């Protein structure tokens, strides 16, 4: 942890950047969900569980791709892991672009999104070498340190962004609560992490037990994960 006034100032600045990044990712995820609802070809409700759509952009082979994340997340038993075994994946997609931070640094940011009737879930890979210990430092009092499959992890809450369609415009406002779990890629917390995020379609706070079940089932199947 960082001590002193200078450390507090730096931590606040970094924390603001982290919050901005979280909001941006939530908005993108909400946009993906909205497009999935209005484009019939992306819906699996009529013909069975959705399959992963192809990503628009490719990342170098050294990075896990959005398509790989989607295939790992869009499991047959995903509804059962959420405690809703009668549901199925209605949309499933992966993307593999870049996120630009201060100083024009581009960071690979692959992610996958799957929606069910009750839940939505996002899986992403962090390639910025930020350790989970640093995540805990940035999140401060909101951080809930955990150990997942022998790996350092941190659990915290965030707000989603709700999109409302009107007759001539779309409005954005605060949505429900999302529960987010950041897990180090290796047991030594050497930098880099996977993040699993879940939120409910009815804006009720999601079940942490469901989040942990999904994380423990999916993470060991991902490229770049090392056993704890």
Short mmCIF file of C-alpha atoms in Angstrom, two decimals:
data_model
loop_
_atom_site.label_atom_id
_atom_site.label_comp_id
_atom_site.label_asym_id
_atom_site.label_seq_id
_atom_site.Cartn_x
_atom_site.Cartn_y
_atom_site.Cartn_z
CA UNK A 1 0.00 0.00 0.00
CA UNK A 2 1.21 3.57 -0.65
CA UNK A 3 1.74 5.91 2.32
CA UNK A 4 1.86 9.71 2.55
CA UNK A 5 0.10 12.63 0.88
CA UNK A 6 1.83 12.13 -2.46
CA UNK A 7 0.75 8.50 -2.52
CA UNK A 8 -2.84 9.49 -1.77
CA UNK A 9 -2.83 11.98 -4.65
CA UNK A 10 -1.41 9.43 -7.06
CA UNK A 11 -3.83 6.78 -5.83
CA UNK A 12 -6.78 9.12 -6.33
CA UNK A 13 -5.68 9.92 -9.88
CA UNK A 14 -5.19 6.27 -10.71
CA UNK A 15 -8.49 5.45 -9.08
CA UNK A 16 -10.26 8.03 -11.25
CA UNK A 17 -8.72 6.50 -14.36
CA UNK A 18 -9.84 3.05 -13.21
CA UNK A 19 -13.40 4.26 -12.66
CA UNK A 20 -13.45 5.93 -16.09
CA UNK A 21 -12.23 2.73 -17.68
CA UNK A 22 -14.88 0.70 -15.87
CA UNK A 23 -17.64 3.04 -17.06
CA UNK A 24 -16.37 2.90 -20.63
CA UNK A 25 -16.31 -0.90 -20.60
CA UNK A 26 -19.80 -1.01 -19.09
CA UNK A 27 -21.11 1.30 -21.83
CA UNK A 28 -19.54 -0.83 -24.54
CA UNK A 29 -21.02 -3.97 -23.01
CA UNK A 30 -24.43 -2.33 -22.82
CA UNK A 31 -24.15 -1.33 -26.48
CA UNK A 32 -23.29 -4.88 -27.46
CA UNK A 33 -26.29 -6.15 -25.53
CA UNK A 34 -28.59 -3.59 -27.16
CA UNK A 35 -27.42 -4.44 -30.66
CA UNK A 36 -27.90 -8.11 -29.90
CA UNK A 37 -31.52 -7.45 -29.00
CA UNK A 38 -32.37 -5.52 -32.17
CA UNK A 39 -30.52 -7.71 -34.67
CA UNK A 40 -32.50 -10.95 -35.12
CA UNK A 41 -29.56 -12.86 -36.60
CA UNK A 42 -27.68 -12.53 -33.31
CA UNK A 43 -30.45 -14.01 -31.17
CA UNK A 44 -30.59 -17.69 -30.30
CA UNK A 45 -33.99 -17.52 -28.59
CA UNK A 46 -35.90 -18.93 -31.57
CA UNK A 47 -33.46 -21.60 -32.72
CA UNK A 48 -31.61 -22.67 -29.56
CA UNK A 49 -28.55 -21.51 -27.63
CA UNK A 50 -26.53 -18.80 -29.35
CA UNK A 51 -23.10 -19.54 -30.78
CA UNK A 52 -20.17 -17.14 -30.55
CA UNK A 53 -20.12 -14.50 -33.25
CA UNK A 54 -16.83 -13.81 -35.02
CA UNK A 55 -14.81 -10.87 -33.75
CA UNK A 56 -14.23 -7.91 -36.05
CA UNK A 57 -10.56 -7.32 -35.21
CA UNK A 58 -7.69 -9.71 -34.52
CA UNK A 59 -4.95 -9.48 -31.94
CA UNK A 60 -1.42 -10.88 -32.27
CA UNK A 61 -1.15 -14.59 -31.43
CA UNK A 62 0.58 -13.88 -28.11
CA UNK A 63 -2.74 -12.59 -26.73
CA UNK A 64 -5.84 -14.60 -25.93
CA UNK A 65 -8.49 -13.61 -28.47
CA UNK A 66 -12.05 -12.49 -27.91
CA UNK A 67 -13.19 -15.57 -29.79
CA UNK A 68 -11.26 -17.85 -27.41
CA UNK A 69 -12.76 -16.06 -24.42
CA UNK A 70 -16.24 -16.43 -25.89
CA UNK A 71 -15.82 -20.15 -26.57
CA UNK A 72 -14.63 -20.67 -22.98
CA UNK A 73 -17.46 -18.61 -21.47
CA UNK A 74 -20.33 -19.87 -23.64
CA UNK A 75 -20.42 -23.28 -21.94
CA UNK A 76 -23.36 -25.68 -22.08
CA UNK A 77 -23.52 -25.64 -18.29
CA UNK A 78 -23.36 -21.84 -17.96
CA UNK A 79 -27.08 -21.50 -17.13
CA UNK A 80 -26.72 -24.18 -14.43
CA UNK A 81 -23.75 -22.32 -12.95
CA UNK A 82 -26.02 -19.29 -12.59
CA UNK A 83 -28.70 -21.42 -10.97
CA UNK A 84 -31.04 -21.00 -13.98
CA UNK A 85 -30.73 -24.38 -15.74
CA UNK A 86 -33.86 -23.88 -17.88
CA UNK A 87 -32.34 -20.84 -19.64
CA UNK A 88 -29.82 -20.78 -22.48
CA UNK A 89 -27.42 -18.32 -24.07
CA UNK A 90 -29.42 -15.81 -26.10
CA UNK A 91 -26.42 -13.87 -27.41
CA UNK A 92 -22.69 -14.62 -27.40
CA UNK A 93 -19.91 -12.47 -28.83
CA UNK A 94 -16.17 -11.86 -28.58
CA UNK A 95 -14.05 -8.86 -29.52
CA UNK A 96 -10.32 -8.26 -29.61
CA UNK A 97 -9.44 -4.59 -29.91
CA UNK A 98 -7.16 -2.21 -28.06
CA UNK A 99 -7.72 0.25 -25.21
CA UNK A 100 -5.75 3.52 -25.30
CA UNK A 101 -4.60 5.00 -22.00
CA UNK A 102 -2.63 8.14 -21.07
CA UNK A 103 0.43 8.69 -23.23
CA UNK A 104 -1.24 7.00 -26.23
CA UNK A 105 -0.28 3.58 -24.88
CA UNK A 106 -2.34 0.85 -26.57
CA UNK A 107 -3.25 -2.15 -24.45
CA UNK A 108 -4.81 -5.28 -25.91
CA UNK A 109 -8.30 -5.68 -24.42
CA UNK A 110 -10.04 -8.87 -25.60
CA UNK A 111 -13.40 -9.65 -24.08
CA UNK A 112 -16.47 -11.85 -24.46
CA UNK A 113 -20.11 -11.25 -23.56
CA UNK A 114 -22.90 -13.78 -23.09
CA UNK A 115 -26.50 -12.96 -22.17
CA UNK A 116 -29.18 -15.21 -20.71
CA UNK A 117 -32.73 -14.30 -19.76
CA UNK A 118 -31.79 -13.54 -16.15
CA UNK A 119 -28.07 -12.74 -16.29
CA UNK A 120 -25.39 -11.17 -18.43
CA UNK A 121 -21.74 -12.08 -18.03
CA UNK A 122 -18.52 -10.61 -19.40
CA UNK A 123 -15.06 -12.18 -19.45
CA UNK A 124 -12.01 -10.09 -20.27
CA UNK A 125 -8.23 -10.38 -20.18
CA UNK A 126 -5.98 -7.63 -18.81
CA UNK A 127 -2.60 -7.27 -20.51
CA UNK A 128 -1.37 -4.11 -18.74
CA UNK A 129 0.76 -6.06 -16.20
CA UNK A 130 -1.19 -4.53 -13.32
CA UNK A 131 -1.10 -6.96 -10.38
CA UNK A 132 -4.11 -7.83 -8.25
CA UNK A 133 -2.30 -6.29 -5.27
CA UNK A 134 -2.25 -3.01 -7.20
CA UNK A 135 -5.96 -3.43 -7.99
CA UNK A 136 -6.64 -3.75 -4.26
CA UNK A 137 -4.61 -0.59 -3.62
CA UNK A 138 -6.54 1.35 -6.27
CA UNK A 139 -9.97 0.16 -5.15
CA UNK A 140 -9.33 1.01 -1.51
CA UNK A 141 -12.17 0.32 0.92
CA UNK A 142 -14.40 -1.17 -1.82
CA UNK A 143 -11.95 -4.03 -2.45
CA UNK A 144 -12.81 -7.51 -1.16
CA UNK A 145 -9.61 -9.60 -1.43
CA UNK A 146 -10.15 -13.27 -2.24
CA UNK A 147 -8.19 -16.34 -3.31
CA UNK A 148 -9.59 -18.18 -6.35
CA UNK A 149 -8.08 -21.56 -7.26
CA UNK A 150 -4.86 -20.56 -5.47
CA UNK A 151 -4.64 -17.19 -7.29
CA UNK A 152 -4.91 -13.74 -5.69
CA UNK A 153 -8.23 -12.09 -6.56
CA UNK A 154 -10.36 -9.09 -5.67
CA UNK A 155 -14.14 -8.76 -5.71
CA UNK A 156 -15.92 -5.40 -5.98
CA UNK A 157 -19.14 -3.75 -7.16
CA UNK A 158 -19.84 -1.32 -9.98
CA UNK A 159 -22.88 0.24 -11.62
CA UNK A 160 -23.99 -0.71 -15.10
CA UNK A 161 -25.27 1.82 -17.62
CA UNK A 162 -28.92 1.54 -18.68
CA UNK A 163 -29.92 2.57 -22.20
CA UNK A 164 -33.46 3.83 -22.79
CA UNK A 165 -34.80 4.08 -26.33
CA UNK A 166 -37.23 6.93 -27.03
CA UNK A 167 -39.10 7.88 -30.17
CA UNK A 168 -36.25 9.96 -31.52
CA UNK A 169 -33.25 9.42 -29.22
CA UNK A 170 -31.53 7.09 -26.78
CA UNK A 171 -30.75 8.10 -23.21
CA UNK A 172 -28.16 6.60 -20.86
CA UNK A 173 -28.40 6.51 -17.08
CA UNK A 174 -27.40 4.46 -14.04
CA UNK A 175 -28.37 0.81 -14.21
CA UNK A 176 -28.17 -2.06 -11.76
CA UNK A 177 -25.25 -3.40 -9.75
CA UNK A 178 -22.55 -5.47 -11.40
CA UNK A 179 -20.28 -7.73 -9.37
CA UNK A 180 -16.73 -7.89 -10.71
CA UNK A 181 -14.01 -10.42 -9.92
CA UNK A 182 -10.40 -9.79 -10.96
CA UNK A 183 -8.15 -12.86 -10.73
CA UNK A 184 -4.38 -12.94 -11.30
CA UNK A 185 -3.26 -15.07 -14.25
CA UNK A 186 -0.63 -16.77 -12.08
CA UNK A 187 -0.42 -17.64 -8.40
CA UNK A 188 2.57 -15.33 -7.85
CA UNK A 189 0.56 -12.28 -9.02
CA UNK A 190 3.23 -11.32 -11.51
CA UNK A 191 0.94 -8.96 -13.46
CA UNK A 192 -1.98 -9.44 -15.81
CA UNK A 193 -5.39 -10.76 -14.85
CA UNK A 194 -8.71 -12.11 -16.04
CA UNK A 195 -11.93 -10.40 -15.01
CA UNK A 196 -15.39 -11.95 -14.76
CA UNK A 197 -18.34 -9.56 -14.43
CA UNK A 198 -21.99 -10.48 -13.94
CA UNK A 199 -25.16 -8.42 -13.68
CA UNK A 200 -28.87 -9.19 -13.73
CA UNK A 201 -31.36 -8.05 -16.36
CA UNK A 202 -33.83 -7.00 -13.63
CA UNK A 203 -31.22 -4.79 -11.89
CA UNK A 204 -31.29 -6.92 -8.72
CA UNK A 205 -27.83 -7.34 -7.17
CA UNK A 206 -26.38 -10.59 -8.60
CA UNK A 207 -25.43 -13.63 -6.55
CA UNK A 208 -21.74 -13.78 -5.59
CA UNK A 209 -21.92 -17.57 -5.37
CA UNK A 210 -22.95 -17.69 -9.04
CA UNK A 211 -20.06 -15.40 -9.99
CA UNK A 212 -17.57 -17.60 -8.16
CA UNK A 213 -18.97 -20.78 -9.73
CA UNK A 214 -18.57 -19.30 -13.21
CA UNK A 215 -15.04 -18.07 -12.49
CA UNK A 216 -13.87 -21.39 -11.06
CA UNK A 217 -15.29 -23.33 -14.02
CA UNK A 218 -14.11 -21.02 -16.81
CA UNK A 219 -10.74 -19.60 -15.76
CA UNK A 220 -8.73 -22.88 -15.79
CA UNK A 221 -9.76 -23.40 -19.45
CA UNK A 222 -8.25 -20.11 -20.65
CA UNK A 223 -4.93 -19.71 -22.52
CA UNK A 224 -2.48 -17.89 -20.24
CA UNK A 225 -3.88 -19.34 -17.00
CA UNK A 226 -1.39 -21.19 -14.82
CA UNK A 227 -2.49 -23.60 -12.09
CA UNK A 228 -2.17 -22.28 -8.55
#
